[in-house]
PDB file of C-alpha atoms in Angstrom:
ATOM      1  CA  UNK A  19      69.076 -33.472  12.234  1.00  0.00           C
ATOM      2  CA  UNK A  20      68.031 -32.395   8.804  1.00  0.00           C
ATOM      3  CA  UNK A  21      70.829 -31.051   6.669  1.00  0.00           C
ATOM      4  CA  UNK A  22      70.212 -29.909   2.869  1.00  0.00           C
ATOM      5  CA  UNK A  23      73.208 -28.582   0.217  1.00  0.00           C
ATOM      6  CA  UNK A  24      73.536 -28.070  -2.745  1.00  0.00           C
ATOM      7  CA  UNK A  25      75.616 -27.090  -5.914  1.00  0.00           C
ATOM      8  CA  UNK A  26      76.316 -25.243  -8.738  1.00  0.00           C
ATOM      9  CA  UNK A  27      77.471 -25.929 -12.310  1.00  0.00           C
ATOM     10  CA  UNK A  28      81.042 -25.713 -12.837  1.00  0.00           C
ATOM     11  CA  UNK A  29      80.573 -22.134 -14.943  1.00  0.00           C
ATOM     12  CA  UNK A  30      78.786 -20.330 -12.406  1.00  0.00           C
ATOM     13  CA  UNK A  31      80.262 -16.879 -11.521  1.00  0.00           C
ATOM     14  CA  UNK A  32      82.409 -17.091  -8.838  1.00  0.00           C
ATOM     15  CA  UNK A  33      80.634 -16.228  -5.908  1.00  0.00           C
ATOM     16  CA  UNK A  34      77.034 -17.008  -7.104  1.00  0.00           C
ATOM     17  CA  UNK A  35      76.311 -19.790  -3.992  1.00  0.00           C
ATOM     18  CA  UNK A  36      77.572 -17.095  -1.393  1.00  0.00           C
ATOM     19  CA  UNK A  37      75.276 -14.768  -3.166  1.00  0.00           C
ATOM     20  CA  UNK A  38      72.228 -17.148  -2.835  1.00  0.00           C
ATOM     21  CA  UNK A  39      72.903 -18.193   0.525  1.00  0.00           C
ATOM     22  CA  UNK A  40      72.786 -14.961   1.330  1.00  0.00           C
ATOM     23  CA  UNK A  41      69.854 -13.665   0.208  1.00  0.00           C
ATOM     24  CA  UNK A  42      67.919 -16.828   1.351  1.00  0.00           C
ATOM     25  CA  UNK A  43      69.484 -15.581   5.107  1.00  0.00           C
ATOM     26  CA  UNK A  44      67.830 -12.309   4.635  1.00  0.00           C
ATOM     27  CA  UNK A  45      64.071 -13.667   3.272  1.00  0.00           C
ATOM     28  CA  UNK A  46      64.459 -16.011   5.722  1.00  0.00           C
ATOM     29  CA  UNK A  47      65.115 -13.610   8.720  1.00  0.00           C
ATOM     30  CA  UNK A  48      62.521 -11.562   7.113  1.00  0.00           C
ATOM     31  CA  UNK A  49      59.490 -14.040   7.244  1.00  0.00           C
ATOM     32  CA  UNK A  50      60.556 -14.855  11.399  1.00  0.00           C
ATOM     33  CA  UNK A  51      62.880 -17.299  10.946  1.00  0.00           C
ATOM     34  CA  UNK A  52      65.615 -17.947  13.352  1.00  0.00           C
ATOM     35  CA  UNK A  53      68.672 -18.234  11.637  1.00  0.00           C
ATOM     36  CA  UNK A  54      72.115 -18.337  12.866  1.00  0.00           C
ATOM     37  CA  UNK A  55      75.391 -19.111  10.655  1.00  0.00           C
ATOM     38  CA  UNK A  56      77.736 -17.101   8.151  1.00  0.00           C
ATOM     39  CA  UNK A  57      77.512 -15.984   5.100  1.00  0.00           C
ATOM     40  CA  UNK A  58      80.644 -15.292   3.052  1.00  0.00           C
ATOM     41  CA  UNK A  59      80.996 -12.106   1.328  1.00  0.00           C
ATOM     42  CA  UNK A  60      83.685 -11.397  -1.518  1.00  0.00           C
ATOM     43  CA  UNK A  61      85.058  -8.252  -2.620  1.00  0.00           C
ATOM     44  CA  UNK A  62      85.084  -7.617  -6.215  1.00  0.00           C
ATOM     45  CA  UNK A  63      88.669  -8.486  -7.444  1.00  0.00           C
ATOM     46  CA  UNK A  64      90.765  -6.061  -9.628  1.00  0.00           C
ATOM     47  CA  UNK A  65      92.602  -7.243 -12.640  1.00  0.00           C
ATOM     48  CA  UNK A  66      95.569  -8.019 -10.354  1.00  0.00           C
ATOM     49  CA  UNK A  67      94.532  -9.258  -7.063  1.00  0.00           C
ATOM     50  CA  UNK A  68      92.414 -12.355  -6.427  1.00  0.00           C
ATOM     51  CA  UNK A  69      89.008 -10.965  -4.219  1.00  0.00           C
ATOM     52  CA  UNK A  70      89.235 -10.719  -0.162  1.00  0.00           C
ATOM     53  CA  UNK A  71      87.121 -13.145   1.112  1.00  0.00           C
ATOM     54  CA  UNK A  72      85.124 -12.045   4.838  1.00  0.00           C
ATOM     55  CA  UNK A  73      82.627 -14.196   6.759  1.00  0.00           C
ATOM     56  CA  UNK A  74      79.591 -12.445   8.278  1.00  0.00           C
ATOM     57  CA  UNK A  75      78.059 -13.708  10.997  1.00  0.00           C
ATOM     58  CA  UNK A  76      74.534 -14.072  11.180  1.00  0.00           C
ATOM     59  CA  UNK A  77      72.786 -11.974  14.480  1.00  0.00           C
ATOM     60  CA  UNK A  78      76.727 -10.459  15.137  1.00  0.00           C
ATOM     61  CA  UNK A  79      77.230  -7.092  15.086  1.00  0.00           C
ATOM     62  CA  UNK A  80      81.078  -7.547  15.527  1.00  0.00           C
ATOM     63  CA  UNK A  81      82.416  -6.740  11.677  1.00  0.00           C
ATOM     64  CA  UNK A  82      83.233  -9.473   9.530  1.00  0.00           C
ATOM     65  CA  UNK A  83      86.200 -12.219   9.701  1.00  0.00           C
ATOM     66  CA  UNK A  84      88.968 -12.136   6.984  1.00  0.00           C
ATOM     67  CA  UNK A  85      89.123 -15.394   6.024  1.00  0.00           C
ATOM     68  CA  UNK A  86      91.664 -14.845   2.915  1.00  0.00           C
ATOM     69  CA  UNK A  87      95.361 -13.580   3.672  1.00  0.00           C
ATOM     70  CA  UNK A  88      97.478 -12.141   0.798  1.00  0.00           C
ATOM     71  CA  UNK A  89      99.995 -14.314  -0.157  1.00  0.00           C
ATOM     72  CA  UNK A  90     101.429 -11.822  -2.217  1.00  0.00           C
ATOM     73  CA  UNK A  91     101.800 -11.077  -6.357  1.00  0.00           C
ATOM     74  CA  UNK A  92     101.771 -13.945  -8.346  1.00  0.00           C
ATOM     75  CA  UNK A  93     101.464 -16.434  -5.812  1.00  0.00           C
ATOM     76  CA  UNK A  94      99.381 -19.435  -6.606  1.00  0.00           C
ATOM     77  CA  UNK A  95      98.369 -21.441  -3.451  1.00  0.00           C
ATOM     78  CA  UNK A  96      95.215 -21.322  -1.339  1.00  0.00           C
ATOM     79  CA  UNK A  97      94.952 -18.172   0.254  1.00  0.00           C
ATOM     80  CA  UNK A  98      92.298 -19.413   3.451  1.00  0.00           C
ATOM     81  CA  UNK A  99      93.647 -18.564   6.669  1.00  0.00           C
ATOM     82  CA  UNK A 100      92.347 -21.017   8.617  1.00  0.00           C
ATOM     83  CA  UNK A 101      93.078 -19.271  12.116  1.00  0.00           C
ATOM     84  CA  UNK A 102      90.425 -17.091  10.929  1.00  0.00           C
ATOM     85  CA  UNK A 103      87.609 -19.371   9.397  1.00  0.00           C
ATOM     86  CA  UNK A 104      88.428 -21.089  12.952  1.00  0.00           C
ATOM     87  CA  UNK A 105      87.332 -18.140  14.445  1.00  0.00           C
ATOM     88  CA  UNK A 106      84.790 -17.510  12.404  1.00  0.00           C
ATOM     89  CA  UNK A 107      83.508 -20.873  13.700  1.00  0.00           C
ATOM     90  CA  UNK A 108      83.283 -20.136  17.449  1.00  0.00           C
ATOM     91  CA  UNK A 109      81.795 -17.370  16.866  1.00  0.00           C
ATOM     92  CA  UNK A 110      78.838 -18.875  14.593  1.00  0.00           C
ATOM     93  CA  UNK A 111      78.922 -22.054  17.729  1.00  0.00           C
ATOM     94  CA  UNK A 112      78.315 -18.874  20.554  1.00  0.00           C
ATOM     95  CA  UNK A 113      75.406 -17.099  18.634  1.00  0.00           C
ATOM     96  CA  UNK A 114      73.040 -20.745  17.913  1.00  0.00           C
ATOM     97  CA  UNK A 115      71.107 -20.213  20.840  1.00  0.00           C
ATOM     98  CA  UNK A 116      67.457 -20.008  19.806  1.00  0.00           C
ATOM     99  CA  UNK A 117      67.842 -20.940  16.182  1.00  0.00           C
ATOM    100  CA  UNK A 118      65.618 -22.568  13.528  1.00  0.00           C
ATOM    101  CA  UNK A 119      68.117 -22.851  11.340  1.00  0.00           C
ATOM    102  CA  UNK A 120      71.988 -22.874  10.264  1.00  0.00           C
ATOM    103  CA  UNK A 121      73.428 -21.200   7.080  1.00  0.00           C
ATOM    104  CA  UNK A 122      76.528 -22.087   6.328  1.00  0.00           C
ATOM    105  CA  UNK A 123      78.808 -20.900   3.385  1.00  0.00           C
ATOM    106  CA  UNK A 124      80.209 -23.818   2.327  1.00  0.00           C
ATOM    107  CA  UNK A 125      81.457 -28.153   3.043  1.00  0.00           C
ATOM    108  CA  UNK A 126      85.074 -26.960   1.848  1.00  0.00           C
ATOM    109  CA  UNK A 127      88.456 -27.935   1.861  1.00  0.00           C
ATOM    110  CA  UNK A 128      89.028 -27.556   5.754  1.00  0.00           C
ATOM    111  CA  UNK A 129      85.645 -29.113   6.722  1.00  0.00           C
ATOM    112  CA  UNK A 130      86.936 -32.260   4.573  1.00  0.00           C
ATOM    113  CA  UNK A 131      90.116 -32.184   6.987  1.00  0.00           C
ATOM    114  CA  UNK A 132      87.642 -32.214  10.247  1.00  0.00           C
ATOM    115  CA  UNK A 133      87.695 -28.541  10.525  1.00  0.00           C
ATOM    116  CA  UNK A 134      86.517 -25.226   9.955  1.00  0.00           C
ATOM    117  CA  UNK A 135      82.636 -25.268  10.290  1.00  0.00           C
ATOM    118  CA  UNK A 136      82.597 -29.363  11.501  1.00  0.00           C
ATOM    119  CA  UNK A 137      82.494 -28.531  14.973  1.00  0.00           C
ATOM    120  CA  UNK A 138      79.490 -25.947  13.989  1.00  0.00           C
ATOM    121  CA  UNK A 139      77.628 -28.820  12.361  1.00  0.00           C
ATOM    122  CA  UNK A 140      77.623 -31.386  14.873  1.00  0.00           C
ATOM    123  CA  UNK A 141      76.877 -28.885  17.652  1.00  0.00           C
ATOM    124  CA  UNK A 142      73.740 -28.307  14.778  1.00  0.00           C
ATOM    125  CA  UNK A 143      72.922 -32.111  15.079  1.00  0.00           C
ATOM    126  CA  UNK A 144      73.066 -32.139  18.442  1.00  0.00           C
ATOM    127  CA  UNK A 145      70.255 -29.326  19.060  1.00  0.00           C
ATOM    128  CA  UNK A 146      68.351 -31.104  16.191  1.00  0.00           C
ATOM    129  CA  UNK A 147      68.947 -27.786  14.133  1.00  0.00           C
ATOM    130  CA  UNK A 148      68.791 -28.191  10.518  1.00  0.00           C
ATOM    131  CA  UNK A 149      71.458 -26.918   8.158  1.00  0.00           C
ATOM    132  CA  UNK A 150      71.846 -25.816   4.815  1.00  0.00           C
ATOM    133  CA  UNK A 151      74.773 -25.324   2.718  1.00  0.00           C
ATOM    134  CA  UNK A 152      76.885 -25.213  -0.684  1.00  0.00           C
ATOM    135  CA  UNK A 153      78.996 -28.079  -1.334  1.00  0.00           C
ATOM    136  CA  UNK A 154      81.312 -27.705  -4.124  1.00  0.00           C
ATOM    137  CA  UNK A 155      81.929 -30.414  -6.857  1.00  0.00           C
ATOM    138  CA  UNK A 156      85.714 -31.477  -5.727  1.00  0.00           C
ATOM    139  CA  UNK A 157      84.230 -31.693  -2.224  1.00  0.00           C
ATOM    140  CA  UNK A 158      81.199 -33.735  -2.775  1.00  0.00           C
ATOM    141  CA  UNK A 159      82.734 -36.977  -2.078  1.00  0.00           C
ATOM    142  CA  UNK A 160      84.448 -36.115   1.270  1.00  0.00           C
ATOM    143  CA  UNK A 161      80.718 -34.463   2.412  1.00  0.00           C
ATOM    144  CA  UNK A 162      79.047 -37.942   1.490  1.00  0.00           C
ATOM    145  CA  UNK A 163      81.382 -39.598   3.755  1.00  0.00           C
ATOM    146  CA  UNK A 164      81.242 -36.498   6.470  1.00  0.00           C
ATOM    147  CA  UNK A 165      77.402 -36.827   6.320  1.00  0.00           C
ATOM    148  CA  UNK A 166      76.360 -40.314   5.489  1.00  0.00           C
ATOM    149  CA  UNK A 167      72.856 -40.494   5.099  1.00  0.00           C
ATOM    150  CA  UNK A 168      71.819 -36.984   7.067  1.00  0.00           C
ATOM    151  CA  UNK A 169      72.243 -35.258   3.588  1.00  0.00           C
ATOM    152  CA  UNK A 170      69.805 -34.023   1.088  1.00  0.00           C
ATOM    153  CA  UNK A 171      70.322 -32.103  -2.074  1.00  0.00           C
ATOM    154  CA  UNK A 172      68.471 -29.539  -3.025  1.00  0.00           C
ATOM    155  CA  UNK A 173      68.384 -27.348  -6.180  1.00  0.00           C
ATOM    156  CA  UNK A 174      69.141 -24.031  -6.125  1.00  0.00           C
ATOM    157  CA  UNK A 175      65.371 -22.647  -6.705  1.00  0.00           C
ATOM    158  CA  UNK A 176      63.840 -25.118  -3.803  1.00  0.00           C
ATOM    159  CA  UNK A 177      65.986 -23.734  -1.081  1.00  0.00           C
ATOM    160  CA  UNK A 178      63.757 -21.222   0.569  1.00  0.00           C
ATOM    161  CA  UNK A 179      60.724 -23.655   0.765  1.00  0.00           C
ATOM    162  CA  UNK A 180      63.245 -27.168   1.911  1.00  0.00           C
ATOM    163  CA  UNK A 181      64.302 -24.307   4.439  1.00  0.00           C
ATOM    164  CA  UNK A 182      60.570 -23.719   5.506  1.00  0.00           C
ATOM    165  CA  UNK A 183      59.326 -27.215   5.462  1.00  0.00           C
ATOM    166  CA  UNK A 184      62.651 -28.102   7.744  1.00  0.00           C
ATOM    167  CA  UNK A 185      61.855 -25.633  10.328  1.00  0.00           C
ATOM    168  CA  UNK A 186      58.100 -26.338  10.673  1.00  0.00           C
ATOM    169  CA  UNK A 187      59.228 -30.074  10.996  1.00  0.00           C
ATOM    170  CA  UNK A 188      61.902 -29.321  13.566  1.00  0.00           C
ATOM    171  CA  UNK A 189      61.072 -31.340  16.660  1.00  0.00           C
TER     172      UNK A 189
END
């Protein structure tokens, strides 16, 4: 299994990687490409609320998976519901079938606990499916230990052609 990620600078605007990833989904799916995954889409937020978070997934026409729960004004702590990236997850894991490649959102907190969209990748390894993703600075270190030598980086610009030369290489 192939599996490429990569990252942004600290002071990118907030959602710029889900932005990428999914537009590379789309030109991808546009040029033949088999792609399964998620994509995470964020609602604009207001002045006073933080944005909604919802995963899309890939080739489903089922509507999108809240991922973030309101925790209420002022409150402070993560607002992932894992439940739901969880289900978002199995849902990714029943829709592979028949792909070229995996998009996933993100190696975040949850997949550095074992969860989340783990179960996704190694189901990915085991079909010899090759995987791209955005892997956030405070997560790098647990995604070199998750991924051990199975890991490339890529930057930003090269995506859509390591994406193309990892598909035409796919046994």
């Amino acid at each position: 299994m192939l599996m490429g990620w990569f990252g942004l600078d600290e002071d990118a605007q907030p959602g710029a990687a889900d932005d990428l990833l999914g537009q590379l989904a789309r030109d991808l799916s546009a040029q033949g490409v088999r792609v399964a995954g998620a994509v995470q889409v964020n609602s604009t937020p207001d002045p006073e609320c933080a944005c909604d978070m919802d995963v899309v997934v890939i080739g489903d026409d089922a509507p999108p998976i809240r991922i973030s729960q309101s925790l209420g004004t002022g409150s402070t702590g993560c607002r992932l519901d894992p439940g739901a990236l969880e289900q978002a997850a199995a849902r990714v894991s029943q829709r592979m079938a028949g792909a070229e490649l995996l998009v996933l959102p993100k190696f975040g907190r949850q997949e550095a606990l074992g969860r989340g969209f783990c179960s996704v990748i190694a189901q990915a390894a085991s079909e010899d499916l090759p995987v791209i993703l955005h892997v956030p600075a405070q997560q790098r270190q647990a995604f070199a230990q998750f991924s051990g030598d199975l890991a490339q980086r890529i930057a930003p610009e090269d995506l859509g052609r390591w994406c193309a030369r990892a598909v035409a290489e796919r046994p």
